[in-house]
Short mmCIF file of C-alpha atoms in Angstrom, two decimals:
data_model
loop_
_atom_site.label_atom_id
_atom_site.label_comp_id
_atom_site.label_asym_id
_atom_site.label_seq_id
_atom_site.Cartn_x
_atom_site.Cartn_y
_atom_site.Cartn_z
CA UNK A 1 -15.09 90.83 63.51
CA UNK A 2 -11.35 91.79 64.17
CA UNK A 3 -9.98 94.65 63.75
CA UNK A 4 -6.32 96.03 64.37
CA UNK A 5 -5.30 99.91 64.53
CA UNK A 6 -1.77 101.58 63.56
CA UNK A 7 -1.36 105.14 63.23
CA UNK A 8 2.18 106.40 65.06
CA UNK A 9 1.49 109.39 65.61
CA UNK A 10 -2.08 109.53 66.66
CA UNK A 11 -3.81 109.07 70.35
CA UNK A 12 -4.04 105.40 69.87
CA UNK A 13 -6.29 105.18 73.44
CA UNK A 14 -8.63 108.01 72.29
CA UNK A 15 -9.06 106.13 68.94
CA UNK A 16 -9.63 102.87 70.07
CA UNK A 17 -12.47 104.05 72.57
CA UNK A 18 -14.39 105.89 69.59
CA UNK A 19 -14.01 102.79 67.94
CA UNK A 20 -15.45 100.80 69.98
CA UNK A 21 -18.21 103.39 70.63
CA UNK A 22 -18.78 102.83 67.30
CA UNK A 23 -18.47 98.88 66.41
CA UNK A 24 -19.39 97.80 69.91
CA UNK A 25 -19.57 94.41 68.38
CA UNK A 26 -16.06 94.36 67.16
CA UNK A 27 -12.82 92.94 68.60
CA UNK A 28 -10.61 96.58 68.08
CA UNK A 29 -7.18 96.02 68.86
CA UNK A 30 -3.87 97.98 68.65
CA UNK A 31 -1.35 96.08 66.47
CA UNK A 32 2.49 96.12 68.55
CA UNK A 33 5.17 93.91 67.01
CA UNK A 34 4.52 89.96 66.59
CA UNK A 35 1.07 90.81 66.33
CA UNK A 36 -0.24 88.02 63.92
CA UNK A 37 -3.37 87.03 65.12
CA UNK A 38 -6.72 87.14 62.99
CA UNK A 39 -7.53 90.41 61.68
CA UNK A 40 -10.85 91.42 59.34
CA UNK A 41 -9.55 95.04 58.68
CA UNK A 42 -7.15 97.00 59.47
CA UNK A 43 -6.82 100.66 60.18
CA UNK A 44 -3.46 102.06 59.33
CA UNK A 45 -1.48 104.88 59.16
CA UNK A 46 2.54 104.45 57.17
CA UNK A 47 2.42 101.18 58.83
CA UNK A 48 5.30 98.61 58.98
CA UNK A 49 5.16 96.04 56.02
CA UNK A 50 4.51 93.09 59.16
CA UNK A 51 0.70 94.65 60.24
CA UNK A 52 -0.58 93.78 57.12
CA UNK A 53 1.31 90.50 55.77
CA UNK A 54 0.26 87.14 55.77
CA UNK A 55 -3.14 88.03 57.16
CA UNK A 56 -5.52 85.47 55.20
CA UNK A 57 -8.54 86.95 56.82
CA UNK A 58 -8.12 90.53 55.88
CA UNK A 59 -10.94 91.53 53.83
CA UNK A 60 -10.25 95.61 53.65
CA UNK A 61 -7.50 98.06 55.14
CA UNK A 62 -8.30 101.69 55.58
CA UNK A 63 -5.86 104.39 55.69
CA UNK A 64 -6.24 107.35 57.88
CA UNK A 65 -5.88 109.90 55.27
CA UNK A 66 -6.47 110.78 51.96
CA UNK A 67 -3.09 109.69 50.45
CA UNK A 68 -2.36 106.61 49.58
CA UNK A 69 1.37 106.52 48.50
CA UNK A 70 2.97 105.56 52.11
CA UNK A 71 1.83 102.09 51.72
CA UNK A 72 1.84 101.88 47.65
CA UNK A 73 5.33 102.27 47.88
CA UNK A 74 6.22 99.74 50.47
CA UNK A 75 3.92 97.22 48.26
CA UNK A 76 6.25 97.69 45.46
CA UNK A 77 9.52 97.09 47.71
CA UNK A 78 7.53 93.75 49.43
CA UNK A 79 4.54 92.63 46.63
CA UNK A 80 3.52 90.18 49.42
CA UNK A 81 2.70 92.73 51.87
CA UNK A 82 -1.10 92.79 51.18
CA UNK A 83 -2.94 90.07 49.00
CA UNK A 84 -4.17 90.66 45.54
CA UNK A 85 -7.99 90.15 46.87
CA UNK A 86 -7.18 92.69 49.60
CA UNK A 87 -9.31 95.93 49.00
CA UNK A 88 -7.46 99.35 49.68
CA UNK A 89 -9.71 102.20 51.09
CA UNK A 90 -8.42 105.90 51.56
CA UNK A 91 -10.66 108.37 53.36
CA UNK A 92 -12.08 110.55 50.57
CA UNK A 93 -13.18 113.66 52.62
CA UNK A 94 -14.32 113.26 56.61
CA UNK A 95 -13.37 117.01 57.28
CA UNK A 96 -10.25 117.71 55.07
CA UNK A 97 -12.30 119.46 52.19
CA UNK A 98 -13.34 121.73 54.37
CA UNK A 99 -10.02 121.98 55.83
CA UNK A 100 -8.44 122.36 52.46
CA UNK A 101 -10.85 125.06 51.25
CA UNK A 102 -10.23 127.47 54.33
CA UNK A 103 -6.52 127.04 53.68
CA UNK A 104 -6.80 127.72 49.84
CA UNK A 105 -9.62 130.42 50.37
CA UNK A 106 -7.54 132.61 52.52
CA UNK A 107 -3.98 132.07 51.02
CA UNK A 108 -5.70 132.64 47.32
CA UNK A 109 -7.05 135.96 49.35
CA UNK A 110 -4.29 137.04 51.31
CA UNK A 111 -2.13 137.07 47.43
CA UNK A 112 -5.29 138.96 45.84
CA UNK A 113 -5.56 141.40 48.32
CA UNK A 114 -1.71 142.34 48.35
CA UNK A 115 -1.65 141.46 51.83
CA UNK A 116 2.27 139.75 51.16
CA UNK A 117 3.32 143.20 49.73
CA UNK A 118 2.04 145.21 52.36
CA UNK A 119 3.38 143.05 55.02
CA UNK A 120 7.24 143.66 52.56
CA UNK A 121 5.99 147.38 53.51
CA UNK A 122 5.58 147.17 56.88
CA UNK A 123 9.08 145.50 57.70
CA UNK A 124 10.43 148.58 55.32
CA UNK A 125 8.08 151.03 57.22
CA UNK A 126 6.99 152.41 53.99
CA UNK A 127 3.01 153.36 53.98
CA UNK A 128 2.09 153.28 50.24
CA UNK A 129 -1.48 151.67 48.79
CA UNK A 130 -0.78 149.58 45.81
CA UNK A 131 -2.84 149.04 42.50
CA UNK A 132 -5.63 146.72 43.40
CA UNK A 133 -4.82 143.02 41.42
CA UNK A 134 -8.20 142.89 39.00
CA UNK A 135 -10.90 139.31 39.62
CA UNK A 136 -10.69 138.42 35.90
CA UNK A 137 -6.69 138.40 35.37
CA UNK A 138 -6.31 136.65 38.30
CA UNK A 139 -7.18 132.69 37.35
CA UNK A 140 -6.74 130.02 39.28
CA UNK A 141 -5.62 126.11 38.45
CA UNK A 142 -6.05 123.36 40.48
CA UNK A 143 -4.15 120.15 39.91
CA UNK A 144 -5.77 117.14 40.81
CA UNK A 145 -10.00 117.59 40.57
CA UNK A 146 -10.58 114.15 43.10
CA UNK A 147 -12.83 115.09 45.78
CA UNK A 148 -10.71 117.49 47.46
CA UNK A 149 -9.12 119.08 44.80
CA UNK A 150 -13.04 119.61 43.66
CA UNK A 151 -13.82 121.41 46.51
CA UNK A 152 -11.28 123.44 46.65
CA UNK A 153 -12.19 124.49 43.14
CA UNK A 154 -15.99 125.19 43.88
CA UNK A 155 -14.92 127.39 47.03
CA UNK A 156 -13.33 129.43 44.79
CA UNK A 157 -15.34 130.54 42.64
CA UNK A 158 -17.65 132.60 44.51
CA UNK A 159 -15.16 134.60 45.08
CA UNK A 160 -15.77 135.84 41.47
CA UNK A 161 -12.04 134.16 40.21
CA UNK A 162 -11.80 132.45 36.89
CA UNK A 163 -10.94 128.80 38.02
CA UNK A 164 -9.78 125.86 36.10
CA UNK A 165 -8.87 122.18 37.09
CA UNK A 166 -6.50 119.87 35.65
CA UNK A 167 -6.58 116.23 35.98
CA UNK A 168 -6.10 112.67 34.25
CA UNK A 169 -9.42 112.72 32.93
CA UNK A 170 -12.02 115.40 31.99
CA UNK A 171 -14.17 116.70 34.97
CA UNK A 172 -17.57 118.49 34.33
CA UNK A 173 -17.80 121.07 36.98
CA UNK A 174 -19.92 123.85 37.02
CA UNK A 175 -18.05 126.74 36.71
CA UNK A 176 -15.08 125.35 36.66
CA UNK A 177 -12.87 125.17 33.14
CA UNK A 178 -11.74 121.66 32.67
CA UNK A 179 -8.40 120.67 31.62
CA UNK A 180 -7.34 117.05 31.30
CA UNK A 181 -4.52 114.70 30.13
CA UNK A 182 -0.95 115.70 29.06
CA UNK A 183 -1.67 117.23 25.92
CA UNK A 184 -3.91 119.93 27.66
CA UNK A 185 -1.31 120.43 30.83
CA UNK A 186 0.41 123.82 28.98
CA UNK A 187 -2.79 125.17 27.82
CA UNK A 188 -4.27 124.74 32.05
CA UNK A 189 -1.02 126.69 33.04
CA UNK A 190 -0.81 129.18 30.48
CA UNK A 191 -2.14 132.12 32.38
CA UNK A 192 -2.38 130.64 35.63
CA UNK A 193 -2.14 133.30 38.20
CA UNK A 194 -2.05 130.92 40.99
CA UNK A 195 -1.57 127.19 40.94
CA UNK A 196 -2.90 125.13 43.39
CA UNK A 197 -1.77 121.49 43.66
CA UNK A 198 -3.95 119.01 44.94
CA UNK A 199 -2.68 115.97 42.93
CA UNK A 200 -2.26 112.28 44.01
CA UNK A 201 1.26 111.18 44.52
CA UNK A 202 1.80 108.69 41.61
CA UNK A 203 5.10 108.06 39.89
CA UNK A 204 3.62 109.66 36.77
CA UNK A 205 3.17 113.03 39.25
CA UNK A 206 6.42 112.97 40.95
CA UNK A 207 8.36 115.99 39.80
CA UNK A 208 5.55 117.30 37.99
CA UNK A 209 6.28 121.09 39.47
CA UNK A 210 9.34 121.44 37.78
CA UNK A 211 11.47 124.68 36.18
CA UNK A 212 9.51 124.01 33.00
CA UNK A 213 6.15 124.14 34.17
CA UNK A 214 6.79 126.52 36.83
CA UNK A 215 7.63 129.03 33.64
CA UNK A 216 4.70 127.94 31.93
CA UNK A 217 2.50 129.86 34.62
CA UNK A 218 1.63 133.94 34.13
CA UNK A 219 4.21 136.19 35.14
CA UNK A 220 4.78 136.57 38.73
CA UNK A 221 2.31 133.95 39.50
CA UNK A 222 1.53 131.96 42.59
CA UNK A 223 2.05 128.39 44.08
CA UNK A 224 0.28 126.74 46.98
CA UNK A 225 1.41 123.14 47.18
CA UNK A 226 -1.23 121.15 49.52
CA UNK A 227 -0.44 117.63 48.11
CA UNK A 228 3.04 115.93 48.17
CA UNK A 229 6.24 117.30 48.72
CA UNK A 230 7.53 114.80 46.07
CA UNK A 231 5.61 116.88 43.31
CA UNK A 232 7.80 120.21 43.87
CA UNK A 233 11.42 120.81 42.77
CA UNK A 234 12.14 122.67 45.48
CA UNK A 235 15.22 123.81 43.93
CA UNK A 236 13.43 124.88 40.44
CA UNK A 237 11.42 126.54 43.08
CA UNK A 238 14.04 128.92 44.69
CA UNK A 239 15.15 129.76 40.90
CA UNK A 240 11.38 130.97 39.82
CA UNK A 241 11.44 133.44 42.59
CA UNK A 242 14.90 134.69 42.07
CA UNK A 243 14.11 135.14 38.88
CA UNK A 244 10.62 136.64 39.39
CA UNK A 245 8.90 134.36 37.41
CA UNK A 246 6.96 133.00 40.70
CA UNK A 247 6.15 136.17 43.07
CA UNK A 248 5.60 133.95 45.92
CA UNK A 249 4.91 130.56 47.60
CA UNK A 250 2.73 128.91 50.46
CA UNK A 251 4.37 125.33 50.91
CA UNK A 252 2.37 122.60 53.26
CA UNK A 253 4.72 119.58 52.28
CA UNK A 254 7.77 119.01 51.73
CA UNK A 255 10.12 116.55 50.10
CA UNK A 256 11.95 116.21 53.93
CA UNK A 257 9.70 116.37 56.55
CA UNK A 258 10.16 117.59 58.94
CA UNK A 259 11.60 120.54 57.31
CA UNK A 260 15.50 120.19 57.52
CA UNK A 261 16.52 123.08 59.78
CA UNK A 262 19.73 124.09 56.97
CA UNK A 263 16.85 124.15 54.35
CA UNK A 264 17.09 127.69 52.02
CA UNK A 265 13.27 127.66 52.38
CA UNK A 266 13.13 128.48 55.72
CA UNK A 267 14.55 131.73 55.14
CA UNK A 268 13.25 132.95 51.93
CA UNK A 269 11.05 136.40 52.06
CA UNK A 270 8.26 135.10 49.69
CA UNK A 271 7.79 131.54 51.02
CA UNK A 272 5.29 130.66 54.13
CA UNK A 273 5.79 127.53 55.69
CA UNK A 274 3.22 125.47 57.59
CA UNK A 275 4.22 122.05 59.02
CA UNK A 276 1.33 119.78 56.83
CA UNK A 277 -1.31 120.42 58.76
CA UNK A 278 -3.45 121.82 55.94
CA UNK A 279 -6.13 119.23 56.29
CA UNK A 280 -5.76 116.80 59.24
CA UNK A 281 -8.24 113.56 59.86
CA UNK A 282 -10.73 114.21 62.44
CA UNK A 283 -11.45 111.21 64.36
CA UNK A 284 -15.15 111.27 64.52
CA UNK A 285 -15.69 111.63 60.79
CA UNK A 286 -12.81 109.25 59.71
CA UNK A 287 -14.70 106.45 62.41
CA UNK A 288 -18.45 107.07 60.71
CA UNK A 289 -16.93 106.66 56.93
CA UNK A 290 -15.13 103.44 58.34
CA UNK A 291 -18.14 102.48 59.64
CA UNK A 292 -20.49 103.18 56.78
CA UNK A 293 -17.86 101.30 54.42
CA UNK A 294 -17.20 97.91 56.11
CA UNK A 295 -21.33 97.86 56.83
CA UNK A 296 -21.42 98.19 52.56
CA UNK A 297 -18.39 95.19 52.18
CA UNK A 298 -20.05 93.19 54.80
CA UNK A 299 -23.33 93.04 53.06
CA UNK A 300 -21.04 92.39 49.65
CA UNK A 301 -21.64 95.64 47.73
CA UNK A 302 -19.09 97.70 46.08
CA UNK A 303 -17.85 100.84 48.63
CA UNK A 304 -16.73 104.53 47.79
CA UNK A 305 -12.92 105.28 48.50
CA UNK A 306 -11.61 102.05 47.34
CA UNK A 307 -8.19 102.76 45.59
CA UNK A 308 -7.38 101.82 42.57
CA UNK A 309 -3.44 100.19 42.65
CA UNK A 310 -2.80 100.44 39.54
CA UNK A 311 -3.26 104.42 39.07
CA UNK A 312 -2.54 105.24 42.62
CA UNK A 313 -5.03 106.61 44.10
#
């Protein structure tokens, strides 16, 4: 079989010989411009509209990452950039749960534990213990209960927090309060200590962090955006914490990235910035669940992580 590689940003050489480690059968190529040979799959990362069009062969591409949305919205701009029959697969976990539960665990602790406020002290060089914040009264939501967002969830709970999810359709997790739908969206945020977004990037999503949800939350709540930068109004943002409705913020994404350097985030007391690194593909794992999947399509049975275009992820 042929396959082709993009990813811009990655080490293409390092990729391509774990690749091959791993399909020594395979023909693995890196795509470059007026690349239009034969290709079975493709492995792609925000690739240009030309690495994937008017390939008859292609039976499968796979993204190197969980989200989906790079190339869903160039295949609304150009319909013909993939075939109908063309099966898209995202990588559902290979590492990044984990990933995304060590970044959730110890921002969700580093709130509980007042860690923020004594950090406010230290600048002020005032030595004070505060009132501990109480397990029960601090609930937390995750939005978006796919596999990572499910994860996330379930780390958190044996911390002894009350945690609820909120998706498009009900979830049965144990221990785990489900939420679901739009009806049930102000009922999941009412009381929300911290809100977690883990959500898919769909137009239906876009925005979805907004002034009026953001005051739906408990007072002085929490928000730790691991997702999209599309889904936060970064703006409605900045007004929460003025207003102390939202105590504080941990941002991953952003609707600029990188970060524009005249951006009022950069400097705001109560927001921590990381670059979107919360949960980065790893390689090794990404190669064995490519692996594993195109063995399943080659022997015609229906494979995990296939994406559905219509809902968007």
């Amino acid at each position: 079989m042929d396959i082709i590689f993009y990813h811009p940003k990655a080490n293409v050489d390092s990729w391509l010989q774990k690749l091959k480690q791993a399909l020594p059968l395979a023909r693995i190529r890196q795509w470059t411009e007026g690349d239009n040979h034969r290709a079975d799959y493709a492995l792609v990362w925000n690739p240009p509209v030309e690495v994937l069009r008017q390939r008859e062969a292609l039976k499968a591409v796979f993204v190197l990452g969980a989200g989906v949305d790079g190339i869903l919205d160039k295949l609304k701009q150009c319909p013909d950039m993939l075939a109908k029959d063309v099966a898209l697969y995202r990588l559902e976990d290979t590492g990044m749960a984990q990933q995304m539960q060590e970044y959730a665990v110890s921002q969700v602790l580093h709130w509980f534990r007042r860690f923020d406020d004594y950090q406010m002290q230290k600048i002020a060089g005032q030595w004070q213990p505060l009132p501990e914040y109480s397990h029960q009264e601090f609930t937390i939501g995750v939005m978006g209960a796919g596999v990572l967002g499910k994860k996330v969830a379930e780390s958190l709970t044996i911390w002894g927090f009350p945690v609820r999810s909120w998706s498009r359709s009900k979830k049965a997790f144990q221990g785990i309060t489900s939420y679901a739908g739009d009806d049930q969206l102000a009922a999941f945020l009412a009381d929300t200590r911290v809100l977690i977004n883990l959500l898919p990037n769909t137009p239906e999503t876009k925005g979805i962090l907004n002034k009026e949800r953001l005051n739906q939350l408990a007072e002085g709540a929490y928000v730790l955006n691991l997702a999209r930068g599309a889904h936060l109004i970064e703006s409605d943002l900045l007004a929460a914490l003025t207003s102390g409705k939202i105590k504080a913020a941990m941002l991953d994404v952003f609707a600029t990235e990188p970060l524009p350097a005249d951006s009022p985030l950069w400097g705001h007391p109560r927001i921590a910035i990381t670059p979107h690194i919360a949960a980065m593909t790893h390689p090794s794992e990404a190669i064995a669940f490519i692996v594993e999947t195109i063995s399943i399509i080659e022997q015609g049975k229906e494979a995990g992580g296939k994406v559905s275009i219509i809902r968007g992820y």
